Tab-separated table of C-alpha atoms and ligand atoms in Angstrom:
chain	number	residue	atom	x	y	z
E	1	MET	CA	-19.020	19.684	-32.719
E	2	ALA	CA	-16.988	20.401	-29.631
E	3	GLU	CA	-17.162	24.155	-30.154
E	4	ARG	CA	-20.924	23.945	-30.577
E	5	LEU	CA	-21.296	22.021	-27.349
E	6	LEU	CA	-19.244	24.562	-25.579
E	7	LEU	CA	-21.417	27.375	-26.904
E	8	ARG	CA	-24.440	25.601	-25.541
E	9	ALA	CA	-22.742	25.466	-22.193
E	10	ARG	CA	-21.992	29.149	-22.429
E	11	ARG	CA	-25.585	29.991	-23.096
E	12	GLY	CA	-26.196	28.549	-19.672
E	13	GLY	CA	-24.377	31.681	-18.580
E	14	ARG	CA	-21.190	32.256	-16.668
E	15	GLY	CA	-22.747	30.193	-13.917
E	16	THR	CA	-22.468	26.957	-15.956
E	17	ARG	CA	-21.394	24.304	-13.492
E	18	SER	CA	-20.707	21.283	-15.653
E	19	VAL	CA	-19.333	20.687	-19.162
E	20	SER	CA	-18.758	17.368	-20.904
E	21	LEU	CA	-16.763	17.163	-24.107
E	22	ARG	CA	-16.391	13.404	-23.935
E	23	GLY	CA	-15.355	11.420	-27.008
E	24	ARG	CA	-15.023	14.294	-29.498
E	25	ARG	CA	-11.578	13.369	-30.825
E	26	LEU	CA	-10.323	16.702	-29.559
E	27	GLN	CA	-6.621	17.331	-30.045
E	28	ARG	CA	-6.719	20.600	-28.163
E	29	VAL	CA	-8.954	22.030	-25.482
E	30	PRO	CA	-11.490	24.492	-27.001
E	31	ARG	CA	-10.925	28.126	-26.119
E	32	GLY	CA	-13.491	29.699	-23.908
E	33	LEU	CA	-13.567	27.057	-21.208
E	34	ALA	CA	-11.446	29.305	-19.067
E	35	SER	CA	-14.141	31.980	-19.300
E	36	LEU	CA	-16.490	29.827	-17.247
E	37	PRO	CA	-15.083	30.666	-13.834
E	38	GLY	CA	-18.019	29.044	-12.033
E	39	LEU	CA	-17.324	25.649	-13.653
E	40	ARG	CA	-17.350	22.818	-11.131
E	41	ALA	CA	-17.087	19.693	-13.304
E	42	LEU	CA	-15.318	19.224	-16.612
E	43	SER	CA	-15.041	16.025	-18.612
E	44	LEU	CA	-12.579	15.837	-21.473
E	45	ARG	CA	-12.285	12.053	-21.397
E	46	ASP	CA	-11.959	9.872	-24.500
E	47	ASN	CA	-10.218	12.470	-26.674
E	48	GLU	CA	-6.727	12.872	-28.139
E	49	LEU	CA	-5.350	15.523	-25.806
E	50	ARG	CA	-1.664	15.632	-24.914
E	51	CYS	CA	-1.539	19.013	-23.147
E	52	LEU	CA	-3.755	21.614	-21.488
E	53	PRO	CA	-3.829	25.356	-22.245
E	54	VAL	CA	-2.380	27.658	-19.587
E	55	GLU	CA	-5.758	29.436	-19.173
E	56	LEU	CA	-7.305	26.291	-17.777
E	57	GLY	CA	-5.430	26.993	-14.564
E	58	GLY	CA	-7.948	29.816	-14.025
E	59	LEU	CA	-10.794	27.414	-13.223
E	60	SER	CA	-10.363	27.940	-9.546
E	61	ARG	CA	-13.742	26.452	-8.600
E	62	LEU	CA	-13.358	23.227	-10.537
E	63	THR	CA	-13.882	20.272	-8.194
E	64	GLU	CA	-13.921	17.400	-10.701
E	65	LEU	CA	-11.794	16.976	-13.820
E	66	ASN	CA	-11.829	13.958	-16.063
E	67	LEU	CA	-8.879	13.627	-18.465
E	68	GLY	CA	-9.150	9.842	-18.795
E	69	ASN	CA	-8.321	8.046	-22.046
E	70	ASN	CA	-6.244	10.740	-23.728
E	71	ILE	CA	-2.565	10.729	-24.700
E	72	PHE	CA	-0.938	12.750	-21.904
E	73	GLU	CA	2.647	11.684	-21.265
E	74	GLU	CA	2.926	13.575	-18.002
E	75	VAL	CA	0.517	14.942	-15.444
E	76	PRO	CA	-0.222	18.437	-16.834
E	77	GLU	CA	1.573	21.167	-14.886
E	78	GLN	CA	-1.505	23.477	-14.941
E	79	LEU	CA	-3.336	21.180	-12.568
E	80	LYS	CA	-1.480	22.652	-9.631
E	81	TYR	CA	-3.478	25.878	-10.011
E	82	LEU	CA	-6.806	24.052	-9.691
E	83	SER	CA	-6.875	24.522	-5.972
E	84	SER	CA	-10.503	23.381	-5.491
E	85	LEU	CA	-10.009	20.066	-7.268
E	86	GLU	CA	-11.343	17.079	-5.315
E	87	LYS	CA	-11.615	14.414	-8.007
E	88	LEU	CA	-9.045	13.898	-10.742
E	89	HIS	CA	-9.242	11.176	-13.403
E	90	LEU	CA	-6.148	10.563	-15.494
E	91	PHE	CA	-6.663	6.874	-16.285
E	92	GLY	CA	-5.751	5.414	-19.664
E	93	ASN	CA	-3.053	7.887	-20.704
E	94	LYS	CA	0.643	7.364	-21.385
E	95	ILE	CA	1.898	9.089	-18.275
E	96	THR	CA	5.465	8.190	-17.303
E	97	THR	CA	6.241	11.029	-14.879
E	98	ILE	CA	4.623	13.252	-12.298
E	99	SER	CA	6.367	16.518	-11.494
E	100	PRO	CA	6.727	16.905	-7.702
E	101	THR	CA	5.496	20.519	-7.875
E	102	ILE	CA	2.019	19.384	-9.040
E	103	PHE	CA	1.174	18.359	-5.492
E	104	ASP	CA	1.686	21.904	-4.167
E	105	GLY	CA	-1.758	23.053	-5.266
E	106	LEU	CA	-3.817	19.881	-4.980
E	107	GLU	CA	-4.339	19.921	-1.262
E	108	LYS	CA	-8.087	19.307	-1.515
E	109	LEU	CA	-7.804	16.245	-3.700
E	110	ILE	CA	-9.820	13.308	-2.335
E	111	PHE	CA	-9.876	10.956	-5.314
E	112	LEU	CA	-7.072	10.279	-7.799
E	113	ASN	CA	-7.300	7.802	-10.647
E	114	LEU	CA	-4.055	7.070	-12.520
E	115	ASN	CA	-4.952	3.524	-13.593
E	116	ASN	CA	-3.557	2.260	-16.905
E	117	ASN	CA	-0.534	4.494	-17.351
E	118	LYS	CA	3.210	3.923	-17.535
E	119	LEU	CA	4.366	5.272	-14.194
E	120	LYS	CA	7.642	3.775	-13.013
E	121	TYR	CA	7.923	5.734	-9.787
E	122	LEU	CA	6.057	8.212	-7.596
E	123	PRO	CA	7.731	11.338	-6.213
E	124	PRO	CA	8.049	11.444	-2.401
E	125	GLU	CA	6.188	14.784	-2.462
E	126	ILE	CA	3.024	12.737	-2.890
E	127	HIS	CA	2.621	13.057	0.884
E	128	ARG	CA	1.291	16.588	0.260
E	129	LEU	CA	-2.022	15.125	-0.932
E	130	GLU	CA	-3.027	14.942	2.669
E	131	ASN	CA	-6.788	14.791	2.051
E	132	LEU	CA	-6.560	11.905	-0.375
E	133	GLU	CA	-8.963	9.072	0.459
E	134	ASN	CA	-8.897	6.977	-2.676
E	135	MET	CA	-5.871	6.336	-4.881
E	136	ASN	CA	-5.870	4.193	-7.996
E	137	LEU	CA	-2.579	3.144	-9.560
E	138	ASN	CA	-3.511	-0.200	-11.108
E	139	ASN	CA	-1.769	-1.234	-14.315
E	140	ASN	CA	1.354	0.888	-14.157
E	141	GLU	CA	5.041	-0.054	-14.057
E	142	LEU	CA	5.807	0.869	-10.459
E	143	GLU	CA	8.796	-0.972	-9.026
E	144	SER	CA	8.460	0.575	-5.588
E	145	ILE	CA	6.351	3.041	-3.661
E	146	PRO	CA	7.917	5.839	-1.602
E	147	LYS	CA	7.565	5.484	2.151
E	148	GLU	CA	6.224	9.064	2.140
E	149	LEU	CA	3.036	7.711	0.564
E	150	CYS	CA	2.401	5.960	3.871
E	151	SER	CA	1.932	9.273	5.659
E	152	LEU	CA	-1.400	9.803	3.867
E	153	GLN	CA	-3.472	9.327	6.983
E	154	LYS	CA	-6.877	9.735	5.355
E	155	LEU	CA	-6.293	7.160	2.638
E	156	SER	CA	-9.004	4.527	2.761
E	157	GLU	CA	-8.473	2.707	-0.556
E	158	LEU	CA	-5.139	2.052	-2.231
E	159	HIS	CA	-5.075	0.177	-5.523
E	160	LEU	CA	-1.675	-0.976	-6.767
E	161	SER	CA	-2.555	-4.142	-8.666
E	162	HIS	CA	-0.717	-5.098	-11.871
E	163	ASN	CA	2.547	-3.280	-11.225
E	164	CYS	CA	6.123	-4.519	-10.708
E	165	LEU	CA	6.355	-4.047	-6.941
E	166	ILE	CA	8.894	-6.203	-5.145
E	167	THR	CA	8.450	-4.859	-1.628
E	168	ILE	CA	6.038	-2.732	0.375
E	169	PRO	CA	7.480	-0.279	2.917
E	170	GLU	CA	7.285	-1.196	6.596
E	171	GLU	CA	5.733	2.259	7.120
E	172	ILE	CA	2.485	1.041	5.532
E	173	GLY	CA	1.352	0.554	9.138
E	174	TYR	CA	0.980	4.343	9.467
E	175	MET	CA	-2.011	4.427	7.096
E	176	THR	CA	-4.402	3.784	9.923
E	177	ASN	CA	-7.563	4.528	7.931
E	178	LEU	CA	-6.845	2.071	5.150
E	179	ARG	CA	-9.824	-0.212	4.537
E	180	MET	CA	-8.913	-1.696	1.167
E	181	LEU	CA	-5.433	-2.571	-0.097
E	182	CYS	CA	-5.048	-4.174	-3.508
E	183	LEU	CA	-1.585	-5.472	-4.362
E	184	SER	CA	-2.473	-8.329	-6.685
E	185	ARG	CA	-0.296	-9.322	-9.656
E	186	ASN	CA	3.006	-7.873	-8.487
E	187	GLN	CA	6.314	-9.531	-7.539
E	188	ILE	CA	6.033	-9.170	-3.769
E	189	GLY	CA	7.919	-11.848	-1.831
E	190	VAL	CA	7.479	-10.698	1.753
E	191	LEU	CA	4.668	-8.681	3.300
E	192	PRO	CA	5.911	-6.205	5.943
E	193	ASP	CA	5.059	-6.731	9.623
E	194	GLY	CA	3.705	-3.156	9.615
E	195	LEU	CA	0.756	-4.388	7.565
E	196	CYS	CA	-0.686	-6.035	10.666
E	197	LYS	CA	-1.088	-2.634	12.337
E	198	LEU	CA	-3.858	-1.676	9.896
E	199	ARG	CA	-6.767	-2.302	12.231
E	200	LYS	CA	-9.343	-0.819	9.839
E	201	LEU	CA	-8.235	-2.969	6.908
E	202	ARG	CA	-11.139	-5.117	5.726
E	203	ILE	CA	-10.122	-6.148	2.201
E	204	LEU	CA	-6.623	-7.331	1.303
E	205	ASP	CA	-5.819	-8.583	-2.179
E	206	VAL	CA	-2.347	-10.048	-2.625
E	207	ALA	CA	-3.225	-12.649	-5.279
E	208	GLY	CA	-0.603	-13.439	-7.909
E	209	ASN	CA	2.584	-12.548	-6.026
E	210	LYS	CA	5.518	-14.545	-4.648
E	211	ILE	CA	4.322	-14.807	-1.075
E	212	GLN	CA	5.162	-17.996	0.849
E	213	ILE	CA	4.097	-16.986	4.325
E	214	PHE	CA	2.104	-14.244	6.086
E	215	PRO	CA	3.554	-11.949	8.791
E	216	ILE	CA	3.667	-13.053	12.445
E	217	ALA	CA	0.793	-10.847	13.639
E	218	MET	CA	-1.475	-11.621	10.666
E	219	GLU	CA	-4.309	-12.632	12.978
E	220	ASP	CA	-4.397	-9.112	14.472
E	221	LEU	CA	-5.987	-7.938	11.231
E	222	MET	CA	-9.770	-7.865	11.184
E	223	LEU	CA	-10.160	-8.742	7.537
E	224	MET	CA	-13.455	-9.546	5.906
E	225	GLU	CA	-11.966	-10.550	2.576
E	226	LEU	CA	-8.543	-11.959	1.737
E	227	TYR	CA	-7.482	-12.841	-1.785
E	228	CYS	CA	-4.212	-14.761	-1.932
E	229	GLU	CA	-4.509	-17.337	-4.713
E	230	ASP	CA	-1.632	-17.812	-7.163
E	231	ASN	CA	1.122	-17.473	-4.580
E	232	PRO	CA	3.686	-20.167	-3.673
E	233	LEU	CA	2.160	-20.436	-0.164
E	234	LEU	CA	3.807	-22.954	2.168
E	235	GLN	CA	1.886	-26.213	2.236
E	236	LYS	CA	1.254	-28.414	5.222
E	237	GLN	CA	3.191	-31.462	4.101
E	238	PRO	CA	5.337	-32.622	7.019
E	239	VAL	CA	8.707	-34.192	6.171
E	240	SER	CA	11.308	-35.463	8.625
E	241	ALA	CA	14.399	-33.327	9.100
E	242	ILE	CA	17.697	-33.388	10.948
E	243	GLN	CA	18.086	-31.005	13.856
E	244	GLU	CA	21.499	-29.403	13.756
E	245	GLU	CA	23.256	-28.513	16.980
E	246	GLU	CA	22.393	-25.035	18.199
E	247	VAL	CA	25.321	-22.665	18.629
E	248	TRP	CA	24.497	-19.336	20.230
E	249	SER	CA	26.825	-16.355	20.149
E	250	LEU	CA	27.929	-14.726	23.392
E	251	LYS	CA	25.758	-11.696	22.466
E	252	GLU	CA	22.703	-13.923	22.081
E	253	ILE	CA	23.349	-15.702	25.382
E	254	ALA	CA	23.779	-12.356	27.174
E	255	ALA	CA	20.651	-10.894	25.558
E	256	ARG	CA	18.514	-13.872	26.554
E	257	LEU	CA	19.823	-13.681	30.085
E	258	ILE	CA	18.978	-9.971	30.254
E	259	PHE	CA	15.497	-10.501	28.773
E	260	SER	CA	14.722	-13.105	31.401
E	261	GLN	CA	16.119	-10.898	34.202
E	262	LEU	CA	14.047	-7.940	32.989
E	263	THR	CA	10.850	-9.935	33.524
E	264	LYS	CA	11.597	-9.711	37.276
E	265	GLU	CA	10.473	-6.443	38.742
E	266	ASP	CA	13.240	-6.145	41.310
E	267	SER	CA	16.146	-6.806	38.938
E	268	ILE	CA	18.932	-4.211	39.156
E	269	LEU	CA	19.257	-4.575	35.381
E	270	HIS	CA	16.250	-2.263	34.834
E	271	THR	CA	18.235	0.805	35.871
E	272	ALA	CA	21.471	-0.404	34.307
E	273	VAL	CA	19.871	-0.941	30.907
E	274	LYS	CA	18.040	2.412	30.964
E	275	GLN	CA	21.333	4.212	31.436
E	276	ASN	CA	22.942	2.517	28.449
E	277	LEU	CA	21.558	3.797	25.172
E	278	GLU	CA	23.385	1.263	23.036
E	279	ALA	CA	22.081	-1.614	25.138
E	280	CYS	CA	18.560	-0.183	24.891
E	281	ASN	CA	18.878	-0.076	21.125
E	282	ILE	CA	20.051	-3.649	20.835
E	283	LEU	CA	17.474	-4.964	23.284
E	284	SER	CA	14.645	-3.177	21.446
E	285	LYS	CA	15.053	-5.786	18.694
E	286	LYS	CA	13.594	-8.370	21.058
E	287	GLN	CA	11.354	-11.076	19.671
E	288	GLU	CA	9.336	-13.601	21.617
E	289	CYS	CA	9.109	-17.349	21.367
E	290	ALA	CA	5.621	-18.505	20.337
E	291	GLN	CA	5.961	-21.551	22.587
E	292	CYS	CA	7.556	-20.396	25.861
E	293	GLY	CA	7.209	-16.611	25.576
E	294	GLN	CA	10.914	-16.010	26.351
E	295	GLY	CA	12.712	-13.208	24.565
E	296	PHE	CA	15.540	-13.743	22.081
E	297	LEU	CA	17.588	-11.512	19.831
E	298	ASN	CA	19.222	-12.795	16.640
E	299	ILE	CA	18.919	-16.558	16.691
E	300	TRP	CA	15.632	-18.369	16.327
E	301	LEU	CA	13.900	-21.201	14.535
E	302	GLU	CA	11.832	-20.011	11.602
E	303	CYS	CA	8.542	-21.884	11.801
E	304	VAL	CA	5.052	-21.782	10.399
E	305	ARG	CA	1.609	-22.379	11.818
E	306	PHE	CA	-1.381	-23.043	9.639
E	307	VAL	CA	-4.415	-20.996	10.541
E	308	ASN	CA	-7.925	-21.783	9.436
E	309	VAL	CA	-9.486	-18.388	8.765
E	310	ARG	CA	-12.348	-19.578	6.608
E	311	GLN	CA	-14.874	-19.026	9.427
E	312	LYS	CA	-13.703	-15.479	9.999
E	313	MET	CA	-13.461	-14.078	6.496
E	314	LYS	CA	-14.091	-14.620	2.831
E	315	ILE	CA	-10.905	-16.127	1.423
E	316	SER	CA	-9.725	-17.369	-1.989
E	317	ARG	CA	-11.523	-20.608	-2.728
E	318	ASN	CA	-8.495	-22.875	-3.163
E	319	VAL	CA	-6.712	-21.625	-0.036
E	320	HIS	CA	-7.721	-23.698	2.975
E	321	LEU	CA	-5.087	-22.894	5.579
E	322	LEU	CA	-3.144	-19.688	5.907
E	323	PRO	CA	0.585	-20.165	6.582
E	324	VAL	CA	1.604	-17.640	9.246
E	325	ARG	CA	5.225	-16.977	10.226
E	326	THR	CA	6.095	-18.137	13.723
E	327	LEU	CA	9.375	-17.881	15.653
E	328	LEU	CA	10.627	-20.306	18.292
E	329	CYS	CA	13.571	-19.719	20.614
E	330	SER	CA	15.140	-23.184	20.477
E	331	TYR	CA	14.851	-26.847	19.521
E	332	LYS	CA	13.794	-27.428	23.121
E	333	CYS	CA	10.614	-25.491	22.402
E	334	PHE	CA	10.289	-26.988	18.932
E	335	ASN	CA	10.451	-30.513	20.376
E	336	HIS	CA	7.902	-29.706	23.055
E	337	PRO	CA	4.853	-31.900	22.424
E	338	GLY	CA	1.403	-30.569	21.649
E	339	HIS	CA	2.008	-27.359	19.690
E	340	GLY	CA	1.050	-26.848	16.056
E	341	PHE	CA	4.265	-25.274	14.777
E	342	PHE	CA	6.132	-26.690	11.845
E	343	GLY	CA	9.699	-26.137	10.712
E	344	ILE	CA	10.132	-24.909	7.160
E	345	ALA	CA	11.775	-27.362	4.787
E	346	VAL	CA	14.291	-25.728	2.491
E	347	PRO	CA	14.335	-27.474	-0.879
F	1	ZN	ZN1	10.833	-20.935	23.541
């Protein structure tokens, strides 16, 4: 049946642009496909393929290739010769590894679908897919993602739901064109602060993780949809607590003094600090108190504020208030009346 279909395609001449051999139980790719050099789209989905013939690498004009629902155990090496490829479907295979050299020839790739495979890790060379706009990695076994992935500046949609991710790299903030980020059903405990730099992000799905609190600058995001159900989010249930005596280290006291001096324009410390690289480094770790605005270094009170975002965006139905991480410089600020910051009770 497959061979007959192919013949029909051939009768269309060497200019045949599209061939579908979907659902034919093929165990090997029929010969002759490689003699259609003008082929633009090829579907081999829903078959029993585990490898591709070398000749297939000759389809230099192919822009779309569908190898979904086969039994590939790795991303076929020949793909790197398909230098015109823009859309690649590899969903529903048994892929455990991707050879780093594959990315050498896939510079034009815009869309990559690797959903429903068995990938445990991604090679750092993935950053070579610099035209990629849409990446689908749902339902794999990824435990981490390489920070190099975050240099894909054109990426607009990233789907990583149903994996085993524990953390997300801080560098995620570099993906400035990201509009949709799906991280649901992983094991993520803390979202990186870098996430809040994604000013084009409109849809964030972090449902079904281990998130208790959102990053400090969460409100900088201009989200339209936020899915965060099934997380152990901090609840607004005030309990009384004992305030332990604050003990600041000499380094902390000095840093706070310098931060406050540096707010004065005429302070001689401006020049002194600039000339001391080590001091600059340490002082660059400055954080600011949400109550008084003063800078501090290593000692703070970990607090939470509850933000009602329901007016601004579509949010998971059973989430009413978003717990957002907030830092205060001291008990003096914490005990200041009128603010809406809460300490975090440790069970
Ligand atoms: Zn303060």
